[in-house]
Amino acid sequence: MRPRRTSKFLIEPAAVATGDIAFNLIVFFLVCASSEPDSGRRQDLPSSEKTKQEQKTDNIEISLTRTRNVVTVNGDPVRFEELEGRLRRLLTGKRRPEDRVVVVRSKPDTPYEHWIEVTALVQDLGASITIQREVERTVNVGP
Amino acid sequence: MKLKRRPMKADVPSTAMGDIAFNLLIFFVILARATDDSHLQWNPAKAKQLEGVKSSRCSVLIDRSNKLYLNGREMGQAQLSQAIDDLLGQAPAGQRTVLLKVHKEATAMYYEPVIEAIAQAGGEMVHILDEKR
């Protein structure tokens, strides 16, 4: 009886293809790296004409300094933890967009992380922000 | 007796094709990095309720040393508004997104004029932040 021949071929990827494999791997990792999405908070900026119309003398005014713990609301120092409650009370009953404008004044040394924390809080309460720079100009930032 | 000249074959070896492609890719990657701001050093501030940003027209960045960049190119505050306006062109609302990347410790004297410039150019500003957990 003849023994059955078993075929054992050695299957190897062709060495020529190594470059192509490397190329495809790089493309893959490149696509993975570049598809990392940015995330953030949107702030709509109404035109300056609209800003002038919406600005009133009885707007809520927040003053920011370098110190994170204390924020001044309409001249009264408020602890940051109490800011949300205070703003909520002040905004109660104000339904028109022009009444829900909060003027944010920042000292030149106010860090961005503090500013964004406060403005995000104002936006979350449904108010729009007006930035009042110490120089002379006013910029409106909507919710 | 006349000898027949054998034609010479001068082909690019196909083995090198992968390497050529690889080098081309590296070249274009380096070229692309020069026009974006991924090489700049900044730490984003943290906030809650962030949304994903799909596409943007341009990106404004204030780095650790308070330097201002538009699409990875250093720029002065005075030229920013005009430069953003040029980039946005006549794009309709919804397609005028400007990414604002500010180092978390940058101070108001640097970021407020930038916010003002974006507003003046009619950009739809998105602050790029890290999710607060």
XYZ file of C-alpha atoms in Angstrom:
276
model
C 0.000 0.000 0.000
C 1.316 3.371 -0.946
C 1.414 5.917 1.832
C -0.773 8.900 1.223
C 1.213 11.963 0.362
C 0.335 14.987 2.421
C 1.128 18.308 0.853
C 2.725 20.770 3.272
C 3.388 23.957 1.371
C 5.178 26.683 3.160
C 2.998 29.762 2.752
C 4.820 33.021 3.313
C 3.905 36.548 2.361
C 6.077 37.755 -0.451
C 8.948 39.940 0.720
C 8.027 42.443 -1.984
C 4.793 43.156 -0.154
C 6.486 44.221 3.089
C 6.717 47.819 1.946
C 3.059 47.848 1.009
C 2.090 46.387 4.353
C 4.087 49.092 6.130
C 2.448 51.726 3.949
C -1.048 50.508 4.747
C -0.262 50.331 8.448
C 0.920 53.926 8.419
C -2.191 55.092 6.562
C -4.330 53.254 9.091
C -2.639 54.855 12.108
C -2.626 58.242 10.435
C -6.368 58.093 9.830
C -6.922 56.954 13.419
C -4.851 59.855 14.762
C -6.455 62.518 12.597
C -10.026 61.417 13.266
C -9.829 62.338 16.939
C -12.687 64.825 17.190
C -12.446 68.195 18.868
C -15.038 68.947 21.473
C -16.030 72.271 22.858
C -18.674 74.834 23.641
C -20.297 76.973 21.001
C -20.811 80.658 21.636
C -22.812 82.562 19.072
C -21.807 86.124 18.560
C -24.624 88.469 17.603
C -23.808 91.522 15.526
C -22.743 94.703 17.286
C -25.977 96.479 16.254
C -27.974 93.818 18.045
C -25.673 94.179 21.031
C -26.434 97.863 21.345
C -30.166 97.199 21.150
C -30.053 94.480 23.771
C -27.878 96.277 26.251
C -29.783 97.889 29.033
C -28.695 99.639 32.150
C -30.189 97.057 34.508
C -28.248 94.081 33.135
C -26.637 91.678 35.550
C -22.961 92.481 35.818
C -20.289 89.953 36.743
C -16.741 91.012 37.495
C -13.938 88.467 37.345
C -10.492 88.664 38.806
C -7.564 86.283 39.123
C -9.158 84.773 42.253
C -11.443 81.907 41.319
C -13.278 81.644 44.627
C -14.883 85.075 44.620
C -16.913 86.605 41.797
C -18.566 90.007 42.004
C -22.228 90.068 40.943
C -23.712 93.551 40.631
C -21.007 94.786 42.970
C -21.529 92.119 45.657
C -18.804 89.557 46.206
C -20.242 86.046 45.804
C -18.488 82.740 46.393
C -18.174 80.695 43.228
C -20.217 77.850 44.717
C -23.106 80.271 45.303
C -22.886 81.939 41.889
C -25.327 79.622 40.127
C -28.008 80.146 42.769
C -27.531 83.899 42.756
C -27.731 84.131 38.966
C -30.767 81.870 38.868
C -32.552 84.191 41.310
C -31.569 87.284 39.362
C -32.756 85.780 36.070
C -36.085 84.605 37.467
C -38.955 86.363 35.755
C -36.788 87.680 32.932
C -38.178 86.094 29.806
C -37.168 88.418 26.996
C -33.688 87.782 25.517
C -32.703 91.422 25.988
C -33.399 91.121 29.707
C -31.281 87.985 30.008
C -27.995 89.644 29.109
C -25.132 89.235 31.561
C -22.253 91.673 31.292
C -18.916 90.006 32.031
C -16.021 92.231 33.012
C -12.625 90.678 33.496
C -9.496 92.097 35.016
C -6.581 91.730 32.570
C -5.076 88.960 34.709
C -8.216 86.773 34.741
C -7.237 83.266 33.616
C -9.147 81.706 30.735
C -10.155 78.601 32.708
C -11.926 80.830 35.228
C -13.596 82.898 32.502
C -14.882 79.875 30.599
C -16.194 78.313 33.808
C -18.271 81.395 34.596
C -19.481 82.072 31.044
C -20.441 78.404 30.611
C -22.488 78.642 33.784
C -24.247 81.784 32.496
C -24.976 80.097 29.171
C -26.341 76.999 30.877
C -28.813 79.247 32.681
C -30.071 80.444 29.301
C -28.582 83.925 29.445
C -26.414 85.599 26.841
C -23.062 87.130 27.611
C -21.715 90.539 26.835
C -18.005 90.957 27.264
C -17.074 94.383 28.461
C -13.407 95.045 28.046
C -11.649 97.437 30.359
C -10.547 99.513 27.378
C -13.678 100.739 25.625
C -15.352 98.065 23.467
C -18.264 95.712 24.080
C -18.769 92.316 22.470
C -21.907 90.236 22.829
C -21.726 86.474 23.256
C -25.060 84.687 22.968
C -26.119 81.422 24.642
C 29.715 36.765 -37.653
C 27.329 39.360 -36.471
C 26.493 39.235 -32.809
C 22.988 40.110 -31.812
C 22.889 42.842 -29.233
C 20.719 41.939 -26.321
C 18.298 44.679 -25.381
C 18.987 46.096 -21.910
C 16.135 46.230 -19.496
C 16.088 49.305 -17.265
C 13.073 48.947 -14.999
C 12.486 50.470 -11.625
C 12.574 47.484 -9.298
C 9.071 46.816 -8.042
C 10.477 46.002 -4.614
C 11.217 49.683 -4.111
C 7.668 50.819 -4.813
C 6.605 50.418 -1.194
C 9.583 52.408 -0.015
C 8.910 55.176 -2.519
C 5.300 55.364 -1.352
C 6.445 55.388 2.273
C 8.811 58.288 1.690
C 6.176 60.229 -0.221
C 3.780 59.747 2.645
C 6.294 60.977 5.216
C 6.926 64.013 3.023
C 3.240 64.924 2.822
C 2.679 64.300 6.525
C 5.473 66.715 7.427
C 4.090 69.230 4.940
C 0.612 68.941 6.448
C 1.908 69.381 9.989
C 3.383 72.714 9.020
C -0.071 74.131 8.267
C -2.014 72.873 11.270
C -1.592 73.714 14.943
C -1.051 70.232 16.365
C 2.595 71.035 17.035
C 1.734 73.995 19.284
C 1.822 73.672 23.049
C -1.320 74.473 25.000
C -3.518 72.916 27.673
C -7.272 73.240 27.232
C -9.488 74.387 30.081
C -12.153 72.007 31.393
C -15.912 72.384 31.121
C -19.079 70.303 31.179
C -21.617 69.540 28.446
C -19.313 69.711 25.476
C -20.380 69.021 21.927
C -18.397 67.539 19.075
C -17.143 69.822 16.342
C -17.454 68.355 12.872
C -15.843 70.911 10.610
C -14.337 74.323 10.909
C -13.132 77.059 8.620
C -10.200 78.086 10.756
C -8.559 77.658 14.113
C -7.233 80.365 16.404
C -4.833 79.330 19.144
C -3.190 81.074 22.095
C -0.335 78.943 23.330
C 1.486 78.664 26.669
C 3.605 81.708 25.962
C 0.537 83.777 24.962
C 1.491 83.761 21.301
C -1.389 83.957 18.846
C -1.721 81.620 15.857
C -4.229 81.414 13.027
C -4.219 77.973 11.388
C -0.791 77.348 12.881
C 0.714 80.607 11.627
C 1.829 83.181 14.178
C -0.045 86.427 13.904
C -0.559 89.722 15.683
C -3.846 90.692 17.323
C -4.274 93.649 14.983
C -4.354 91.503 11.822
C -6.503 88.704 13.214
C -9.970 90.042 12.437
C -9.131 90.771 8.793
C -7.370 87.426 8.367
C -10.382 85.510 9.747
C -12.694 87.564 7.547
C -10.634 86.597 4.505
C -10.742 82.916 5.434
C -14.480 82.906 6.095
C -15.248 84.820 2.908
C -18.923 84.675 1.968
C -19.577 81.373 3.733
C -23.194 81.082 4.876
C -24.265 80.797 8.501
C -23.551 77.351 9.855
C -20.345 77.126 7.871
C -18.456 79.912 9.599
C -17.125 77.912 12.517
C -13.939 79.233 14.092
C -12.232 77.014 16.661
C -10.813 78.918 19.599
C -8.078 77.083 21.484
C -6.812 79.020 24.459
C -4.239 77.803 26.963
C -6.058 77.524 30.283
C -3.718 79.938 32.057
C -3.813 82.639 29.384
C -5.101 85.915 30.767
C -7.931 88.194 29.647
C -5.581 90.696 28.095
C -4.749 88.040 25.477
C -8.012 86.138 24.895
C -10.564 88.965 25.052
C -9.221 90.819 21.992
C -9.226 87.489 20.128
C -12.877 86.825 20.996
C -13.635 90.350 19.847
C -11.807 89.781 16.556
C -13.750 86.568 15.874
C -16.996 88.408 16.615
C -16.049 91.245 14.292
C -15.278 88.810 11.472
C -18.678 87.150 11.931
C -17.237 83.816 13.011
C -19.241 81.190 14.854
C -16.944 80.588 17.774
C -16.401 77.204 19.401
C -14.182 77.075 22.482
C -12.178 73.848 22.351
C -12.162 72.365 25.837
C -11.646 69.158 27.771
C -14.594 67.374 29.333
C -14.840 67.971 33.079
C -15.491 64.721 34.926
